[in-house]
PDB file of N, CA, C and O in Angstrom:
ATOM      1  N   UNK A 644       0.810  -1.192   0.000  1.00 93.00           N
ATOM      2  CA  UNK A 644       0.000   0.000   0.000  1.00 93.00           C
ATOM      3  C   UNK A 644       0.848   1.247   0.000  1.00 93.00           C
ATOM      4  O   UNK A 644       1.968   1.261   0.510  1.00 93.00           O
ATOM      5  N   UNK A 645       0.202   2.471  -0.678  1.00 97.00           N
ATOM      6  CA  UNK A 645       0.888   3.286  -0.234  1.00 97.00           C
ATOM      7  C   UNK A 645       0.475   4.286   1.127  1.00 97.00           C
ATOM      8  O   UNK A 645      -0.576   4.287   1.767  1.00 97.00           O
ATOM      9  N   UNK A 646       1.882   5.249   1.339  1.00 97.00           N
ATOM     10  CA  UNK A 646       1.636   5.866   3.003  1.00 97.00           C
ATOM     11  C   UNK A 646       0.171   6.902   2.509  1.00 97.00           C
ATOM     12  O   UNK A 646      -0.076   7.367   1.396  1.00 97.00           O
ATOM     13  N   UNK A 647      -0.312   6.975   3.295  1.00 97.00           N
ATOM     14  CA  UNK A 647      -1.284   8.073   3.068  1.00 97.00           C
ATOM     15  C   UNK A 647      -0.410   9.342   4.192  1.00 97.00           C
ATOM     16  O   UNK A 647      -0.189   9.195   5.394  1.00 97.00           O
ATOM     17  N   UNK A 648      -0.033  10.599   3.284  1.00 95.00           N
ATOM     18  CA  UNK A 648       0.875  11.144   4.140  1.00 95.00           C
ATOM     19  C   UNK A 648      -0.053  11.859   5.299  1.00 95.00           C
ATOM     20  O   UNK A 648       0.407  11.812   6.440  1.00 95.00           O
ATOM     21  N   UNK A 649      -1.254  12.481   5.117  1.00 94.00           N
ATOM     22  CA  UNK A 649      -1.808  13.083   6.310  1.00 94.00           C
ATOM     23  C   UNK A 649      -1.997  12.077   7.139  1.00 94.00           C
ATOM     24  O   UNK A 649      -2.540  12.665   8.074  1.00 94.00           O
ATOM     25  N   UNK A 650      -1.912  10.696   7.527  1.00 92.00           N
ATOM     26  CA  UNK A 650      -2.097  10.110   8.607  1.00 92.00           C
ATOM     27  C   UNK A 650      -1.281   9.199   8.678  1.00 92.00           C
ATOM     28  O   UNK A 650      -1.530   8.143   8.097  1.00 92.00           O
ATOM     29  N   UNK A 651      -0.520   9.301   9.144  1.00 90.00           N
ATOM     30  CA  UNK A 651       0.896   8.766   9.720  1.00 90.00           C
ATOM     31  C   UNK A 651       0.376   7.313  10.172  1.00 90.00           C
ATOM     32  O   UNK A 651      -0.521   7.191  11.006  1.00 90.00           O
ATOM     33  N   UNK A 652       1.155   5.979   9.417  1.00 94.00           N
ATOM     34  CA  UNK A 652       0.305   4.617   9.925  1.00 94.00           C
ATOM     35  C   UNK A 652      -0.832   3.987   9.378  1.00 94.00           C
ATOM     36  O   UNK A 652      -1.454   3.003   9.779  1.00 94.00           O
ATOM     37  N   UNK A 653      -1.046   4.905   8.139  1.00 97.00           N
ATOM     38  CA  UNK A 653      -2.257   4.188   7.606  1.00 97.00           C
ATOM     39  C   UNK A 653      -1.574   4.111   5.958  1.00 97.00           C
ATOM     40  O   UNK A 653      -0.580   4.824   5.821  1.00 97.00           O
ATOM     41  N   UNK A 654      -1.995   3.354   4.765  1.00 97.00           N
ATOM     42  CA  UNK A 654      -1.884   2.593   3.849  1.00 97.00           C
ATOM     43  C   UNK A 654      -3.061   2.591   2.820  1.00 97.00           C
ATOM     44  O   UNK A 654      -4.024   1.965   3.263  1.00 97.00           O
ATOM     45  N   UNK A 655      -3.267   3.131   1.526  1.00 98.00           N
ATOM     46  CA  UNK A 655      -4.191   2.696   0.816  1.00 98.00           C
ATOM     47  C   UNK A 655      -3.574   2.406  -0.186  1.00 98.00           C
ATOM     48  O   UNK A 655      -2.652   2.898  -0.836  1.00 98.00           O
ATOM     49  N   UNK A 656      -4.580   1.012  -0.261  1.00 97.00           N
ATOM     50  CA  UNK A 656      -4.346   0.053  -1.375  1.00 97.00           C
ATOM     51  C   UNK A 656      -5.302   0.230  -2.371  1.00 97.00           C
ATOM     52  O   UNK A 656      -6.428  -0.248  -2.231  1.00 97.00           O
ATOM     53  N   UNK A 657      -4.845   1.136  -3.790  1.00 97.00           N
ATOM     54  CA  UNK A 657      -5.461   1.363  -4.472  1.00 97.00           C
ATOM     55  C   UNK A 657      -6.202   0.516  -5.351  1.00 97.00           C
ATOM     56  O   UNK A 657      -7.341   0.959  -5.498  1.00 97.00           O
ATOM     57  N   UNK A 658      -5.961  -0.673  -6.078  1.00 95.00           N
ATOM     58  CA  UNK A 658      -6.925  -1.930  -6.744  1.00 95.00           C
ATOM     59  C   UNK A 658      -7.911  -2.341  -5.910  1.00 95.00           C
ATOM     60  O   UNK A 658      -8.948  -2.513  -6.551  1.00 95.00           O
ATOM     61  N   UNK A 659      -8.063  -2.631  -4.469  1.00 96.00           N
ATOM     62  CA  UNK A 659      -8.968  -2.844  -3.639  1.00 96.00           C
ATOM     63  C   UNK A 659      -9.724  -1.982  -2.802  1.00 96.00           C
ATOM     64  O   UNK A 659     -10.648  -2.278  -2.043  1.00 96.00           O
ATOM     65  N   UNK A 660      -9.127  -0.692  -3.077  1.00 98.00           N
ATOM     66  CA  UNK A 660      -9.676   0.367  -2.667  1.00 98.00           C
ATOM     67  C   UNK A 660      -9.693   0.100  -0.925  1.00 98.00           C
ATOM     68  O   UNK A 660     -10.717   0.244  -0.257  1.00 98.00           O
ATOM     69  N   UNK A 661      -8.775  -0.183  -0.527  1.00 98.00           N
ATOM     70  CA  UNK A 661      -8.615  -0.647   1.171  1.00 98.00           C
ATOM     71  C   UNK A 661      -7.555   0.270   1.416  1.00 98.00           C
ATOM     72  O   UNK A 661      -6.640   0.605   0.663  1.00 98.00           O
ATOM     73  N   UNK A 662      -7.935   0.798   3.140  1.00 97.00           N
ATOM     74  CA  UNK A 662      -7.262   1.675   3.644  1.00 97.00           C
ATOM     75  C   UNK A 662      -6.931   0.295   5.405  1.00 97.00           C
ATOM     76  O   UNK A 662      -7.676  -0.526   5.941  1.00 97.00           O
ATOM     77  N   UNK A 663      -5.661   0.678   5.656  1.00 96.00           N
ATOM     78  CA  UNK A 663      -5.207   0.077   6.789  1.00 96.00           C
ATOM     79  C   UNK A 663      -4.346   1.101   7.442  1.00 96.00           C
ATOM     80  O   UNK A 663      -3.622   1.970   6.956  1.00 96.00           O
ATOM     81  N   UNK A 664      -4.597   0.791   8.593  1.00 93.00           N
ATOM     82  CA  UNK A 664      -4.095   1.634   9.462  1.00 93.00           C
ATOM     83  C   UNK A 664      -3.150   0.812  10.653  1.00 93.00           C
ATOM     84  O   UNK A 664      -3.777  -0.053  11.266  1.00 93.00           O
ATOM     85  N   UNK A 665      -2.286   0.923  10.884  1.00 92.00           N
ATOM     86  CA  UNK A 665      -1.252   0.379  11.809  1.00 92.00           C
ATOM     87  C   UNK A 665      -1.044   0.868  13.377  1.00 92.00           C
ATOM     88  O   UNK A 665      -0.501   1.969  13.468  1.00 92.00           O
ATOM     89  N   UNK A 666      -1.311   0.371  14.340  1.00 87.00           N
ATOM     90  CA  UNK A 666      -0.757   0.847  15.607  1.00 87.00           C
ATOM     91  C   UNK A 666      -0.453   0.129  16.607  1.00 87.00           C
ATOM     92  O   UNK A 666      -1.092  -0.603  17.362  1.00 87.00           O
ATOM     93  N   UNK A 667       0.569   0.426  16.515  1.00 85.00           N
ATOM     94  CA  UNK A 667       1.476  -1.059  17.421  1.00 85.00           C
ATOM     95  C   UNK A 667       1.294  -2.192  16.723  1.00 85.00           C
ATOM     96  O   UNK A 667       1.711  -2.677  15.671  1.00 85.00           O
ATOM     97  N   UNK A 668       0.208  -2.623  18.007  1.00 81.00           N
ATOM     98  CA  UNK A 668      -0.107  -4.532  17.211  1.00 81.00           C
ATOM     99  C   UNK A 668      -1.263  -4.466  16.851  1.00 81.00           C
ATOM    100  O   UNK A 668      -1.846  -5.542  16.717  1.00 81.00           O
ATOM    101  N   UNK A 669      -2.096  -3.065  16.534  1.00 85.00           N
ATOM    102  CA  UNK A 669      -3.505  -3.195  15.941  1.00 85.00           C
ATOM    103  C   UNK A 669      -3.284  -2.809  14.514  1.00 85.00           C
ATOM    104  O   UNK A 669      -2.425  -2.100  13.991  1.00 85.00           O
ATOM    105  N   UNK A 670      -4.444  -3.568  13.961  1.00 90.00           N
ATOM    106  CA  UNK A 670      -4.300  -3.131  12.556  1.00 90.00           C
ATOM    107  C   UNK A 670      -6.254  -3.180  12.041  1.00 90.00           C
ATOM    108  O   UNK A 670      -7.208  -3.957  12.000  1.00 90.00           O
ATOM    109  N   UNK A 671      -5.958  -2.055  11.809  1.00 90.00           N
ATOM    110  CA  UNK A 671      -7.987  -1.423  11.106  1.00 90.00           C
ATOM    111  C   UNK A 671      -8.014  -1.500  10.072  1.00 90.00           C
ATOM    112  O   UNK A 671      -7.660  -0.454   9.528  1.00 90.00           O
ATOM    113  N   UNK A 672      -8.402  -2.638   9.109  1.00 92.00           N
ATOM    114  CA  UNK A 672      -8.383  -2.370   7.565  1.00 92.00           C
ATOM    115  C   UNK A 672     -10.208  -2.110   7.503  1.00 92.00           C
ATOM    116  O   UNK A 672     -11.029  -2.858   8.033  1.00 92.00           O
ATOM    117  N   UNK A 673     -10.448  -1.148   6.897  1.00 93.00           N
ATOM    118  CA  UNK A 673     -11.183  -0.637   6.162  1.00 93.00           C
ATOM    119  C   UNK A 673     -11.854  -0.621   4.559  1.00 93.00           C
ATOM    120  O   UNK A 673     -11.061  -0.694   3.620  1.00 93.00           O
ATOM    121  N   UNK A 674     -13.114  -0.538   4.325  1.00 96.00           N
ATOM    122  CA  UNK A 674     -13.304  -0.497   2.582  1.00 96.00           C
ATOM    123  C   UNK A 674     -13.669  -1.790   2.181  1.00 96.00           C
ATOM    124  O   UNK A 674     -13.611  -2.589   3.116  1.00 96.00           O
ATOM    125  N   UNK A 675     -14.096  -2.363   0.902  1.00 97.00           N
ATOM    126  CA  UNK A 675     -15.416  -2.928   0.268  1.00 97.00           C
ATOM    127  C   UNK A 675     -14.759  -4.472   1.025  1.00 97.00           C
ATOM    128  O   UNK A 675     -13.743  -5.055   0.645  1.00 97.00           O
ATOM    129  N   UNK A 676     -15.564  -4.844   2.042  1.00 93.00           N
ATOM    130  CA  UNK A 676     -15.387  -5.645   2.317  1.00 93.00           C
ATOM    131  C   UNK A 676     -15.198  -7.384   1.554  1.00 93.00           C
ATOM    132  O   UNK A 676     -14.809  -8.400   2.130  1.00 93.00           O
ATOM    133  N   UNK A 677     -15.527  -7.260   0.450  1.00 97.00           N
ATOM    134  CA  UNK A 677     -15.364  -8.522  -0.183  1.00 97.00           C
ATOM    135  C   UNK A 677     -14.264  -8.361  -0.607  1.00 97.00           C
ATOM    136  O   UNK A 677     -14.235  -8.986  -1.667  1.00 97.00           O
ATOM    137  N   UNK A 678     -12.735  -7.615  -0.330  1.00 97.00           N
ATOM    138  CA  UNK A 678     -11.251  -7.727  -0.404  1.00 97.00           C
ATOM    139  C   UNK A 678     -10.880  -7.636   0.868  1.00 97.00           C
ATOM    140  O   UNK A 678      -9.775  -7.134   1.080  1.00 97.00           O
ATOM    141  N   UNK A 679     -11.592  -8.032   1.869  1.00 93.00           N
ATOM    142  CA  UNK A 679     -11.018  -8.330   3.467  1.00 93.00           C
ATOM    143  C   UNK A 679     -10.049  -9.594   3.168  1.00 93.00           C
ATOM    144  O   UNK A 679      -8.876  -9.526   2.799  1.00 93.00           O
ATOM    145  N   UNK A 680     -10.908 -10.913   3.444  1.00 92.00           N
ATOM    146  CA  UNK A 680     -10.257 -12.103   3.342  1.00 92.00           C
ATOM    147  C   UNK A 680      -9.089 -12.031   2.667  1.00 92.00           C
ATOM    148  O   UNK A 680      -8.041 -12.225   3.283  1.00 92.00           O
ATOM    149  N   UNK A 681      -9.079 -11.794   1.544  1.00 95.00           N
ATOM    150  CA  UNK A 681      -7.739 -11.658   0.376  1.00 95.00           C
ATOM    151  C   UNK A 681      -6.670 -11.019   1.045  1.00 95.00           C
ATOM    152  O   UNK A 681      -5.587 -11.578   1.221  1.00 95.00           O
ATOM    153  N   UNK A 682      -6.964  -9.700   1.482  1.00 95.00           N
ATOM    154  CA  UNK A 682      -5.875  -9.303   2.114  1.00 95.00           C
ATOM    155  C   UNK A 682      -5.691  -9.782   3.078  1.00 95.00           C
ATOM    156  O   UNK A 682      -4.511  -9.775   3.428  1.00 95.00           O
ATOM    157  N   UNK A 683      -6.508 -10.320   3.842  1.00 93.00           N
ATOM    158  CA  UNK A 683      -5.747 -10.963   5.353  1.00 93.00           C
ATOM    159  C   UNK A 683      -4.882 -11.908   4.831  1.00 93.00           C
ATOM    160  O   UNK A 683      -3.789 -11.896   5.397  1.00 93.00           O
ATOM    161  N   UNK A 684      -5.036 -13.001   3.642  1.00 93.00           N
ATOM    162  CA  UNK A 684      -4.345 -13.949   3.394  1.00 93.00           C
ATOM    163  C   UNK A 684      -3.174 -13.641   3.049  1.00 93.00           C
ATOM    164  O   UNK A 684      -2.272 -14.257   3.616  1.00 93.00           O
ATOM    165  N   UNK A 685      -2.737 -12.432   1.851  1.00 94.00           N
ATOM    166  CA  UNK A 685      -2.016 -12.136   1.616  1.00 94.00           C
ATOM    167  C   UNK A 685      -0.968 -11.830   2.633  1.00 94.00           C
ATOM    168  O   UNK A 685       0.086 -12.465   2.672  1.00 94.00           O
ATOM    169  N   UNK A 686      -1.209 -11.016   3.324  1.00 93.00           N
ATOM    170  CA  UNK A 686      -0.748 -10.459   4.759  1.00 93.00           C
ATOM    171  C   UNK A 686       0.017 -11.557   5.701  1.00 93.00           C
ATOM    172  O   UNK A 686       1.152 -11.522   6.177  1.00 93.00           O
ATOM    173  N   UNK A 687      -0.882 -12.419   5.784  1.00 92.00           N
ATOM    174  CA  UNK A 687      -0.102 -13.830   6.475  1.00 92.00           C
ATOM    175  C   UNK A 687       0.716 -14.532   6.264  1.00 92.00           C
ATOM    176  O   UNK A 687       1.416 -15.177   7.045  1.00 92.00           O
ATOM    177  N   UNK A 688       0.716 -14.465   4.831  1.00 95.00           N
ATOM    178  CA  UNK A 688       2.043 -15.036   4.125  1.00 95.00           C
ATOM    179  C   UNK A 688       3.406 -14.336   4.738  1.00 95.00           C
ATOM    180  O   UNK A 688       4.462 -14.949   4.586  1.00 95.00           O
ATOM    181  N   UNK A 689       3.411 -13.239   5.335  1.00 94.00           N
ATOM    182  CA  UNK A 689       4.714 -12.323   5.179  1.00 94.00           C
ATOM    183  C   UNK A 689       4.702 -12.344   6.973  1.00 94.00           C
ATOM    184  O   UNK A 689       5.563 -12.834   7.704  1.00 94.00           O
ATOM    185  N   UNK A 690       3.524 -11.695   7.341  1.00 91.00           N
ATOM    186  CA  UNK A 690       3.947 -11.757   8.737  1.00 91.00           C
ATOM    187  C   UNK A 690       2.635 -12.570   9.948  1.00 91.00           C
ATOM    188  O   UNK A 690       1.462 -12.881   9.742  1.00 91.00           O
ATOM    189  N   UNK A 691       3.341 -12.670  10.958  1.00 92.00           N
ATOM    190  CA  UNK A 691       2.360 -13.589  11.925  1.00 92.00           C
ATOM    191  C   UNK A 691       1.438 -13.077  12.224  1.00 92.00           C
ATOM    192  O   UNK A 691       1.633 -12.247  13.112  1.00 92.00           O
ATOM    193  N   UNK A 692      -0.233 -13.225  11.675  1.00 89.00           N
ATOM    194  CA  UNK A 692      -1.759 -12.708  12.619  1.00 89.00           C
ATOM    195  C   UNK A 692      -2.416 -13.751  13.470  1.00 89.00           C
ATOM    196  O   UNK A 692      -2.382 -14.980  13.415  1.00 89.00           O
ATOM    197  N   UNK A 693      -3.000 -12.946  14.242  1.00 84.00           N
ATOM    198  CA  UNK A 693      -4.139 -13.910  14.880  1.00 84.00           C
ATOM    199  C   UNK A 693      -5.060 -13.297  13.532  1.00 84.00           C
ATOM    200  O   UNK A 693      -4.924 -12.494  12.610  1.00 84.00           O
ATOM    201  N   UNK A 694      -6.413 -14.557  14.263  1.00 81.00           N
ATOM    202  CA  UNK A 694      -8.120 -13.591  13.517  1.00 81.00           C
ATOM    203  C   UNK A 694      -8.435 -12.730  13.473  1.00 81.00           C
ATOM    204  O   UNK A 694      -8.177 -12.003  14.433  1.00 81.00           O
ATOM    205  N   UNK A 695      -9.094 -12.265  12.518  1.00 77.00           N
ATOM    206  CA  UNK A 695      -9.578 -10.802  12.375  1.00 77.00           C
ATOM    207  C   UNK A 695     -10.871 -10.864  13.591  1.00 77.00           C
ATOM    208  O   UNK A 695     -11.719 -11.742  13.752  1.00 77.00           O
ATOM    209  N   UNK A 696     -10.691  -9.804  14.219  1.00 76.00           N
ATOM    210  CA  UNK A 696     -11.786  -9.798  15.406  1.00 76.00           C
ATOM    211  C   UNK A 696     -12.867  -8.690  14.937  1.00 76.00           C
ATOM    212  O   UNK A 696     -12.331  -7.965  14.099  1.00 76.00           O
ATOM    213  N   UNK A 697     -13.900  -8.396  15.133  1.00 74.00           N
ATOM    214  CA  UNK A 697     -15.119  -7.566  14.942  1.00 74.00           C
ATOM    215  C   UNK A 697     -14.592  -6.327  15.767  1.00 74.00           C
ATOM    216  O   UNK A 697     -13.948  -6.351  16.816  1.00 74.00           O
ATOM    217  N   UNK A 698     -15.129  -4.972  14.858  1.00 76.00           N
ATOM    218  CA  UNK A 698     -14.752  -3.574  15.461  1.00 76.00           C
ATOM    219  C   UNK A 698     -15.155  -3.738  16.554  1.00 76.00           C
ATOM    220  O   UNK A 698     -16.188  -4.407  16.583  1.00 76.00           O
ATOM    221  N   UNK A 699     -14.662  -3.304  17.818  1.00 78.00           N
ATOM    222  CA  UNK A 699     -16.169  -2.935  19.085  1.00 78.00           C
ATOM    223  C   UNK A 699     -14.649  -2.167  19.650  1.00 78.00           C
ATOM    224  O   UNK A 699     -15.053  -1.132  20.179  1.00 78.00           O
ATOM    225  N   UNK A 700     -13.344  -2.194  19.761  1.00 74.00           N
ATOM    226  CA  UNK A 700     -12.721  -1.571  20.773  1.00 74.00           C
ATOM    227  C   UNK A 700     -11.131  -1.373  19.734  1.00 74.00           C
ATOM    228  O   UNK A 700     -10.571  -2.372  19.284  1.00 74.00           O
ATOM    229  N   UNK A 701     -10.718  -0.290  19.544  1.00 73.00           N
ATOM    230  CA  UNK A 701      -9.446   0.146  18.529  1.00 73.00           C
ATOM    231  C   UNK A 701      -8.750   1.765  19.420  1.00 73.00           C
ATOM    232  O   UNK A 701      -9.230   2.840  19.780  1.00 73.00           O
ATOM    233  N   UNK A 702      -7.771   1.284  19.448  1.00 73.00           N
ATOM    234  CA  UNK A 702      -6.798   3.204  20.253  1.00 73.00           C
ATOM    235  C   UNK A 702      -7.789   2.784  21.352  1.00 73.00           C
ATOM    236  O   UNK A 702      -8.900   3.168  20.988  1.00 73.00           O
ATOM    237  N   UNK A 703      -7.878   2.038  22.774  1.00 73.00           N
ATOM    238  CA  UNK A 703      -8.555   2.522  23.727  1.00 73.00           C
ATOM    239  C   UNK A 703      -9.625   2.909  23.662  1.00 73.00           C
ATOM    240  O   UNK A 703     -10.095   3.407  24.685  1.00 73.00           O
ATOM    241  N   UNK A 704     -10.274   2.857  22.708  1.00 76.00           N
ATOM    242  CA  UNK A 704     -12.147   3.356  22.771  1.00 76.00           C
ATOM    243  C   UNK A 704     -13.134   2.195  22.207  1.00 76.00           C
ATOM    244  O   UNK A 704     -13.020   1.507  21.193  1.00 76.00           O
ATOM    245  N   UNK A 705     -13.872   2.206  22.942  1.00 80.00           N
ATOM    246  CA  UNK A 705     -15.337   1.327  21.954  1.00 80.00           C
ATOM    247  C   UNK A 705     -15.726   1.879  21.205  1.00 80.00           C
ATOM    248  O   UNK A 705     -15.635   3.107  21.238  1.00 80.00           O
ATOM    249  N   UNK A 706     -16.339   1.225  20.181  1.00 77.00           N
ATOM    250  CA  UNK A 706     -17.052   1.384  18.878  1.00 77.00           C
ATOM    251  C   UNK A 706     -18.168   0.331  19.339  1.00 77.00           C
ATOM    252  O   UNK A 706     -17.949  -0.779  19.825  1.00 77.00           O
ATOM    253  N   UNK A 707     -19.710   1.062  19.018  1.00 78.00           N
ATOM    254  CA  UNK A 707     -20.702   0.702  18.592  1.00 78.00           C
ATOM    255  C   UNK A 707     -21.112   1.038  16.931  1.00 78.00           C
ATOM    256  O   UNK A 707     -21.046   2.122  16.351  1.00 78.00           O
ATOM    257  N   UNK A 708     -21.624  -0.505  16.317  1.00 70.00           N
ATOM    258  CA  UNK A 708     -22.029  -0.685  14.852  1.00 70.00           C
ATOM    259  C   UNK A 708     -23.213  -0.149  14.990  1.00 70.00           C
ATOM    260  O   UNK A 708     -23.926  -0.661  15.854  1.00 70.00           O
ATOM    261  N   UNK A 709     -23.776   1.029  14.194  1.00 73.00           N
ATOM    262  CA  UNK A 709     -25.283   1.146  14.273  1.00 73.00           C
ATOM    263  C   UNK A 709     -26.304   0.400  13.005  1.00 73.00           C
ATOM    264  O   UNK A 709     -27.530   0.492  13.066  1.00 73.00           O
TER     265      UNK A 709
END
């Protein structure tokens, strides 16, 4: 991906139109969800994940889905 320079830690991947964001050991990928899976796979190949877990808590705050 490339850096997105106004936000320091985040990544858009332009063919999938996915934005990821990095902090520490969290990672928020964002955008048309039917290129989630793909990229997680891709991703694993290179470095070690657990599962992708459901938004509810990212930076110290909860998130409610409305």
């Amino acid at each position: 991906g490339k850096p997105v320079p106004e936000h320091p830690s985040s990544y858009f991947f332009e063919s999938e139109k996915l934005l990821l964001t990095v902090y520490v050991d969290d990672l928020l990928l964002s955008g048309p969800t039917q290129h989630h899976d793909k990229f997680w796979e891709r991703l694993r190949a290179k470095v070690s994940l657990g599962q992708p877990e459901p938004l509810d808590r990212f930076l110290g705050r909860d998130h409610t889905l409305l």
